[in-house]
Coordinates of C-alpha atoms in Angstrom, one line a residue:
M1 CA 149.4 66.0 132.4
R2 CA 149.6 67.7 129.0
F3 CA 146.2 69.6 128.4
P4 CA 144.6 70.5 125.2
P5 CA 144.9 73.2 123.3
R6 CA 142.4 76.1 124.3
F7 CA 141.8 77.4 120.4
P8 CA 142.7 73.9 118.7
N9 CA 141.1 75.8 115.6
R10 CA 143.0 79.0 115.8
S11 CA 145.2 77.5 112.1
R12 CA 141.3 77.4 110.9
K13 CA 141.2 80.1 108.7
T14 CA 138.3 83.3 109.4
P15 CA 137.2 84.5 106.0
A16 CA 137.7 88.0 105.2
A17 CA 135.1 91.0 106.1
R18 CA 133.9 91.4 103.3
P19 CA 133.9 95.2 102.2
P20 CA 131.0 97.2 102.5
D21 CA 128.7 97.2 98.9
T22 CA 129.0 100.8 98.4
D23 CA 128.5 100.2 94.5
G24 CA 125.2 98.5 95.4
R25 CA 124.4 102.0 97.7
F26 CA 125.1 104.2 95.4
A27 CA 123.0 102.7 92.9
Q28 CA 120.2 102.3 95.2
L29 CA 120.7 106.3 95.6
A30 CA 120.5 105.9 91.6
V31 CA 117.2 104.5 91.5
A32 CA 115.2 106.9 94.6
L33 CA 116.3 109.6 92.3
R34 CA 114.7 108.5 89.3
T35 CA 112.3 106.9 91.4
P36 CA 109.0 110.5 91.2
A37 CA 108.4 111.1 94.7
R38 CA 105.2 112.3 94.9
A39 CA 103.5 115.7 95.9
G40 CA 103.7 116.5 99.1
E41 CA 107.1 114.2 99.5
P42 CA 110.1 115.3 100.0
L43 CA 113.3 113.9 97.8
L44 CA 114.2 110.2 98.4
A45 CA 111.3 110.3 100.8
R46 CA 110.2 106.1 99.2
A47 CA 114.1 105.3 99.0
P48 CA 115.3 102.3 100.5
R49 CA 118.0 103.3 103.6
R50 CA 117.1 105.8 105.4
W51 CA 121.2 107.5 105.4
Q52 CA 119.1 107.8 101.7
R53 CA 116.0 109.4 102.6
V54 CA 118.2 112.0 105.2
A55 CA 120.3 112.6 102.5
P56 CA 117.9 115.6 100.6
F57 CA 118.1 117.5 104.3
A58 CA 121.1 117.8 105.3
V59 CA 122.8 118.7 101.9
A60 CA 120.0 121.1 101.5
A61 CA 121.1 122.3 104.9
V62 CA 124.8 122.1 104.6
F63 CA 124.5 124.4 101.4
V64 CA 122.1 126.7 103.7
V65 CA 125.2 126.7 106.8
V66 CA 127.9 127.1 103.7
L67 CA 125.8 129.5 101.5
L68 CA 124.8 131.7 104.8
P69 CA 128.2 133.4 106.2
V70 CA 129.7 133.9 102.7
T71 CA 126.4 135.4 101.5
I72 CA 126.4 138.2 104.1
A73 CA 130.1 138.7 104.4
V74 CA 129.7 139.2 100.2
L75 CA 127.7 141.6 100.7
T76 CA 129.3 143.4 103.4
N77 CA 133.0 143.9 101.8
D78 CA 132.3 143.9 98.4
Y79 CA 129.3 144.9 97.7
R80 CA 129.0 147.9 100.7
V81 CA 125.7 146.4 102.1
G82 CA 125.1 147.5 104.8
G83 CA 125.0 145.0 107.9
G84 CA 121.7 144.9 108.8
W85 CA 120.1 144.7 104.9
A86 CA 123.2 141.8 104.2
G87 CA 121.8 139.8 107.3
A88 CA 118.3 140.0 106.1
L89 CA 119.2 139.2 102.6
G90 CA 121.3 136.1 103.0
V91 CA 118.7 135.0 105.2
A92 CA 115.9 135.0 102.4
Q93 CA 118.2 134.2 99.1
T94 CA 119.8 130.4 101.2
V95 CA 117.6 129.1 104.4
P96 CA 114.2 128.6 101.5
L97 CA 116.6 125.3 99.9
L98 CA 115.5 124.0 103.7
L99 CA 111.8 124.0 102.1
A100 CA 113.5 123.0 98.6
V101 CA 113.5 119.5 99.4
T102 CA 109.6 119.6 100.1
R103 CA 108.7 122.2 98.6
P104 CA 110.5 123.6 96.0
V105 CA 108.4 125.9 93.7
P106 CA 106.9 128.4 97.4
A107 CA 111.1 128.0 97.9
W108 CA 112.0 128.8 94.2
A109 CA 108.7 131.7 94.6
A110 CA 110.4 133.2 98.3
V111 CA 114.1 132.4 96.6
L112 CA 113.3 134.6 93.2
A113 CA 111.9 137.4 95.0
A114 CA 114.8 137.9 97.3
D115 CA 117.3 137.2 94.9
V116 CA 115.0 140.5 92.8
V117 CA 115.1 142.6 95.4
G118 CA 118.6 141.9 96.7
A119 CA 119.5 143.7 92.7
V120 CA 117.1 146.2 93.0
L121 CA 119.2 147.4 96.5
L122 CA 122.6 146.2 95.0
V123 CA 121.8 149.2 92.2
S124 CA 122.6 151.6 94.5
A125 CA 125.6 149.7 96.8
A126 CA 128.4 152.1 97.7
G127 CA 130.9 148.8 95.8
V128 CA 128.5 147.2 93.0
A129 CA 130.6 148.6 89.7
G130 CA 133.4 145.4 88.8
R131 CA 130.8 143.2 90.6
P132 CA 128.3 140.3 89.5
W133 CA 125.7 142.2 89.3
P134 CA 122.0 141.2 89.3
W135 CA 122.7 138.0 90.3
T136 CA 125.3 137.6 92.8
P137 CA 127.8 134.1 92.8
M138 CA 126.3 133.2 96.3
G139 CA 123.2 133.2 94.9
I140 CA 123.5 131.8 91.9
V141 CA 125.4 129.0 93.6
G142 CA 122.1 128.5 95.7
Y143 CA 119.4 128.9 92.7
L144 CA 121.4 126.0 90.7
V145 CA 120.5 123.7 93.7
L146 CA 117.2 125.1 93.9
M147 CA 116.6 124.2 89.8
A148 CA 118.0 120.6 91.0
C149 CA 115.1 120.4 93.6
L150 CA 112.5 121.6 91.1
G151 CA 114.1 119.8 88.2
L152 CA 113.3 115.8 90.6
R153 CA 110.2 116.7 91.4
E154 CA 108.0 119.4 88.8
S155 CA 106.4 118.5 85.6
V156 CA 108.1 119.8 82.3
R157 CA 105.8 122.3 82.0
T158 CA 106.6 123.6 85.0
L159 CA 110.4 123.9 84.8
V160 CA 109.4 126.1 81.6
G161 CA 107.8 128.5 83.4
V162 CA 110.2 129.1 86.2
W163 CA 113.1 128.9 83.0
L164 CA 111.1 131.0 81.1
A165 CA 110.5 133.3 84.3
T166 CA 114.3 133.5 85.8
G167 CA 115.3 134.6 82.3
A168 CA 112.2 137.6 82.1
A169 CA 113.6 138.8 85.6
G170 CA 116.5 139.1 84.3
V171 CA 115.2 140.5 82.1
V172 CA 113.3 142.8 83.5
L173 CA 116.7 144.0 85.9
G174 CA 119.1 145.0 82.9
F175 CA 117.6 147.7 81.8
F176 CA 118.7 149.5 85.3
A177 CA 121.7 147.8 85.1
P178 CA 124.4 150.3 86.7
A179 CA 127.5 151.0 84.9
G180 CA 130.5 148.7 85.4
V181 CA 129.2 145.7 86.7
V182 CA 129.8 142.3 84.8
D183 CA 125.7 141.4 84.1
T184 CA 125.1 138.0 84.9
V185 CA 122.5 137.5 83.8
A186 CA 122.7 135.3 80.7
L187 CA 125.6 133.0 82.9
Q188 CA 122.8 132.3 85.4
F189 CA 120.3 131.8 82.6
V190 CA 121.6 129.5 80.5
L191 CA 122.8 127.2 83.6
A192 CA 119.4 127.3 84.9
G193 CA 118.6 125.9 82.3
V194 CA 121.4 122.5 82.6
V195 CA 120.7 122.2 86.2
L196 CA 116.9 122.0 84.8
A197 CA 116.9 119.9 81.9
L198 CA 119.6 117.3 83.7
T199 CA 117.7 117.0 86.7
G200 CA 114.6 117.3 84.4
A201 CA 115.2 113.9 82.2
L202 CA 116.6 112.0 84.9
R203 CA 112.8 112.3 86.6
G204 CA 111.4 111.8 82.4
L205 CA 113.5 109.0 83.1
G206 CA 111.6 107.6 86.6
D207 CA 108.7 108.9 84.3
A208 CA 109.1 105.8 82.0
R209 CA 110.2 103.7 84.2
Q210 CA 107.1 103.8 86.2
R211 CA 105.0 103.5 83.6
I212 CA 106.4 100.5 82.3
A213 CA 106.2 98.7 85.7
E214 CA 102.6 99.3 85.2
Q215 CA 102.4 98.1 81.9
E216 CA 103.9 94.8 83.3
S217 CA 101.8 94.5 85.6
I218 CA 98.3 95.4 83.8
S219 CA 100.0 92.7 81.4
G220 CA 100.0 90.2 84.4
A221 CA 96.7 90.5 85.4
E222 CA 95.8 90.3 82.0
R223 CA 97.4 87.2 82.3
A224 CA 96.0 85.6 85.1
R225 CA 92.9 87.0 83.5
R226 CA 93.6 84.4 80.5
T227 CA 94.3 81.4 82.8
L228 CA 91.6 82.1 84.2
L229 CA 89.6 81.6 81.1
E230 CA 91.1 79.0 80.3
E231 CA 91.0 76.9 82.9
R232 CA 86.9 77.6 82.9
A233 CA 87.6 76.1 79.5
R234 CA 88.6 73.0 80.8
I235 CA 86.4 72.7 83.7
A236 CA 83.3 72.1 80.8
R237 CA 85.2 70.7 78.3
E238 CA 85.7 67.8 81.0
L239 CA 82.7 68.6 82.6
H240 CA 81.2 68.2 79.3
D241 CA 82.8 64.7 78.3
V242 CA 82.8 63.5 82.1
V243 CA 79.3 64.1 83.8
A244 CA 76.7 64.8 80.5
H245 CA 77.9 61.4 79.2
H246 CA 77.0 59.7 82.5
M247 CA 73.4 62.0 83.2
S248 CA 73.0 61.5 79.1
V249 CA 72.9 57.4 80.0
I250 CA 71.2 57.7 83.1
T251 CA 68.1 58.8 81.4
V252 CA 68.6 56.3 78.0
Q253 CA 68.6 53.7 80.8
A254 CA 65.7 55.4 83.0
D255 CA 63.4 55.9 80.0
S256 CA 64.5 53.0 78.6
A257 CA 63.7 50.7 81.9
P258 CA 59.6 49.9 81.1
Y259 CA 61.0 48.2 77.7
R260 CA 63.9 46.0 78.7
L261 CA 62.2 45.4 81.7
P262 CA 58.6 44.2 80.9
G263 CA 56.1 43.1 83.3
M264 CA 56.9 46.5 85.6
E265 CA 54.5 47.3 88.0
E266 CA 52.9 51.8 87.9
P267 CA 54.5 52.3 90.6
V268 CA 58.3 51.9 89.7
R269 CA 57.9 53.0 86.2
E270 CA 56.9 56.4 88.1
E271 CA 59.7 56.1 89.3
F272 CA 61.7 55.4 86.5
A273 CA 60.4 58.3 84.7
A274 CA 60.7 60.7 87.9
I275 CA 64.5 59.5 87.4
A276 CA 65.1 60.2 83.8
A277 CA 62.7 64.0 84.2
S278 CA 66.0 64.8 87.0
A279 CA 67.9 63.7 85.2
R280 CA 67.3 65.7 82.3
E281 CA 67.1 69.0 84.4
S282 CA 70.2 68.2 85.4
L283 CA 71.8 67.8 82.1
G284 CA 69.7 71.4 81.0
E285 CA 71.2 73.0 84.5
M286 CA 74.9 71.6 83.9
R287 CA 74.2 73.6 79.9
R288 CA 73.6 76.6 81.2
L289 CA 76.2 76.3 83.5
L290 CA 78.6 75.0 80.5
T291 CA 77.7 78.0 78.7
V292 CA 78.7 80.7 82.2
L293 CA 82.3 78.7 82.4
R294 CA 82.4 79.1 78.5
G295 CA 82.1 83.0 78.2
D296 CA 80.4 82.9 75.2
G297 CA 76.9 82.6 73.5
A298 CA 77.9 79.5 71.2
G299 CA 75.9 77.0 71.1
D300 CA 72.5 76.0 70.2
G301 CA 69.7 77.8 72.2
A302 CA 72.6 80.9 73.2
G303 CA 70.4 84.6 73.4
P304 CA 72.2 87.4 73.3
G305 CA 73.4 87.8 77.1
G306 CA 75.4 83.5 76.8
G307 CA 72.9 82.0 77.9
E308 CA 70.2 79.4 76.6
R309 CA 66.5 80.7 76.0
A310 CA 65.0 78.2 78.1
P311 CA 63.0 80.0 81.0
Q312 CA 64.5 80.1 84.3
P313 CA 62.6 77.8 86.8
G314 CA 60.7 79.8 89.6
V315 CA 58.4 79.9 92.1
G316 CA 56.3 78.1 90.5
R317 CA 58.5 75.5 89.9
I318 CA 58.5 74.7 94.2
Q319 CA 56.7 71.9 94.2
Q320 CA 57.8 70.8 91.0
L321 CA 61.3 70.0 93.2
V322 CA 59.5 69.2 96.7
E323 CA 58.0 66.4 94.6
A324 CA 61.6 65.2 93.5
T325 CA 63.1 65.6 96.8
V326 CA 60.0 63.7 98.7
R327 CA 59.8 60.2 95.8
A328 CA 63.8 60.6 96.3
G329 CA 63.1 59.7 100.3
Q330 CA 63.4 63.0 101.5
P331 CA 59.8 63.8 103.8
V332 CA 59.2 67.0 103.2
E333 CA 56.1 69.8 103.7
L334 CA 55.8 72.9 101.5
S335 CA 53.6 75.9 101.9
L336 CA 53.3 77.8 99.1
A337 CA 51.1 81.5 99.5
A338 CA 48.3 82.4 96.4
G339 CA 49.3 84.4 94.0
V340 CA 53.3 84.0 95.5
A341 CA 54.0 82.5 92.4
E342 CA 52.4 85.8 90.4
A343 CA 54.5 88.3 92.6
A344 CA 58.0 86.6 92.5
R345 CA 57.3 86.2 88.2
A346 CA 57.6 89.5 88.2
V347 CA 61.0 89.9 89.2
P348 CA 62.8 87.1 87.4
A349 CA 66.1 88.1 89.9
V350 CA 63.8 87.6 93.1
D351 CA 62.1 84.6 91.0
L352 CA 65.3 82.4 90.3
S353 CA 66.1 83.5 93.7
A354 CA 64.3 81.7 95.2
Y355 CA 63.7 79.0 93.6
R356 CA 67.5 78.3 93.6
I357 CA 67.4 79.0 97.5
V358 CA 65.6 76.6 98.2
Q359 CA 66.6 73.7 95.6
E360 CA 70.7 74.8 97.9
A361 CA 68.7 74.6 101.0
L362 CA 66.8 70.9 100.4
A363 CA 70.9 69.5 98.6
N364 CA 71.8 70.4 102.0
V365 CA 69.4 68.8 103.8
V366 CA 69.5 65.4 100.8
R367 CA 73.3 65.2 102.3
H368 CA 73.9 66.4 105.5
A369 CA 70.1 65.0 107.2
P370 CA 68.4 62.3 105.3
G371 CA 65.4 61.5 106.7
A372 CA 65.1 64.7 108.1
R373 CA 61.5 65.8 108.2
T374 CA 61.7 69.7 106.5
R375 CA 59.5 72.7 106.0
V376 CA 59.4 74.6 103.6
S377 CA 57.4 78.1 102.8
V378 CA 57.3 80.4 100.9
T379 CA 55.1 83.5 101.9
R380 CA 55.1 87.2 101.1
S381 CA 55.3 89.9 103.4
A382 CA 51.8 92.2 105.2
G383 CA 52.6 94.3 102.7
D384 CA 53.7 92.9 99.6
G385 CA 56.8 94.0 99.1
E386 CA 58.6 90.9 99.7
V387 CA 59.2 86.9 99.7
L388 CA 59.7 85.7 102.4
V389 CA 61.3 82.0 101.8
L390 CA 61.9 79.7 104.9
V391 CA 63.4 76.5 104.1
V392 CA 63.8 74.6 108.0
N393 CA 65.3 70.7 108.9
G394 CA 65.1 68.5 111.8
P395 CA 67.7 66.8 112.6
A396 CA 68.6 63.2 110.7
E397 CA 66.8 60.0 111.5
N398 CA 68.9 57.4 113.8
G399 CA 70.8 55.5 111.3
A400 CA 70.8 57.5 108.6
A401 CA 74.7 58.0 107.6
A402 CA 74.6 61.3 106.0
L403 CA 76.7 62.0 102.4
E404 CA 79.0 64.5 103.1
A405 CA 80.5 64.7 107.1
A406 CA 81.4 68.2 105.8
G407 CA 80.5 70.5 103.0
T408 CA 82.6 73.6 101.8
G409 CA 80.7 76.5 102.9
H410 CA 79.3 77.5 98.7
G411 CA 75.9 76.8 99.1
L412 CA 75.6 78.9 102.1
V413 CA 78.1 81.1 99.6
G414 CA 75.6 81.2 96.8
M415 CA 72.6 82.2 98.9
R416 CA 74.4 84.8 100.3
E417 CA 75.5 86.5 96.9
R418 CA 71.5 85.9 96.0
V419 CA 70.4 87.3 98.2
R420 CA 72.9 89.8 98.0
L421 CA 71.7 90.9 94.6
T422 CA 68.3 91.2 95.5
G423 CA 69.0 93.8 97.7
G424 CA 67.3 91.3 100.4
T425 CA 68.5 89.8 103.6
L426 CA 68.9 86.2 104.3
D427 CA 69.4 84.4 108.0
T428 CA 71.7 80.3 108.2
G429 CA 71.9 78.6 111.3
P430 CA 71.4 76.1 113.1
L431 CA 68.9 75.1 115.8
P432 CA 69.1 75.2 119.0
E433 CA 67.2 72.1 119.1
G434 CA 68.6 70.0 115.8
G435 CA 68.5 70.9 111.7
F436 CA 69.1 73.8 110.3
R437 CA 67.5 76.9 109.0
V438 CA 67.4 78.7 106.3
A439 CA 65.6 82.4 106.0
A440 CA 65.5 84.7 102.8
R441 CA 63.9 88.3 102.7
L442 CA 63.7 88.9 98.9
P443 CA 61.9 92.2 98.1
L444 CA 59.6 92.8 95.6
D445 CA 60.5 96.4 95.0
S446 CA 60.4 96.9 91.0
R447 CA 64.1 99.5 91.8
T448 CA 66.0 96.2 93.4
E449 CA 65.9 94.9 89.5
E450 CA 67.1 97.5 87.7
S451 CA 69.8 98.3 90.2
S452 CA 71.1 94.5 90.0

């Protein structure tokens, strides 16, 4: 009995393991070094990898671990400083390097103070002759690490101040230099300037890249805005070419019907006249919409604000709006309080918003609940401080088919926006017995008009 081979695909070559992408990691590290850190953030805080974010702390810890015992040993053995002073100076000159990762300026102040105190103590040390002074070799190494942290974090003004303060401290200490020492003032001053210049240039490159990215984002926003304006212009052209044409045809047909169809009864003439009037009003509304979409004041009769000079509708025209809706076969009752039209006219935003809310509410009834009994009420509050608009409709009559099964919700959004601009409130929602309710409170306070 023969068995199939245990590893039938053994002869198939397996892909070789890919070497780690060290070049990519170091490229990411270089980008992180060029990325400016925010105030209080550690160096490389926004690096993509965890080891890159931990690297500054690890490097600072390595320098502290190496420099601390070396500093103590050199101060004790070479400069003949007492063990207590040597330990204190070693800690003061090296441990603040850990703080430099997040707070480089306080760390620099602490290290410079410790270096100055150490230089003063070394003036009377027994082994200072022939040794570097005022800055020891270990102090120079730690100071350069500190300069690198400063250059990657701080502004050019801060770096120049740090560099000048370093030179000034060395010059002042030079007046008290003991005999026979190796002067390291110029050495530290030059090396600190080189490190600050290199790291500052690296940070400047990161700042430039960040500004370029911000400009690109701004340019992208401008392109998006330009695209939006172009789209609005295209929609305006389509509305003008298609809708305006058909509305004009409807107006002409309705106006000419009594002349083209002789013997027409008076109710039919009135109906065609109403259709023509509604079509003309719709054309006027569409022209104002086109002006908004085009975003300019071009066109006949354009005012300074880019709209037409024709007055906007208000509460005084709600009666005509309701009559047109009734002629369309929708039973609507209107309750218009005396004096409310004059009061609303004093605040144009409230006057227009009240009309638009009733207009949109009646349009929704015609679309979604044809034949439903509707009640429109426009009154003033007890204190005459608000206009109250209420539109309530019942369920659609049996057998009446809705023109739209589901709405987009844009009408209610428009109502809420108009009410919000006037500082009022809007309450909408279905009724328990069927139908829908729209209730708006529009304040007549003049301050609301100014804020809107």
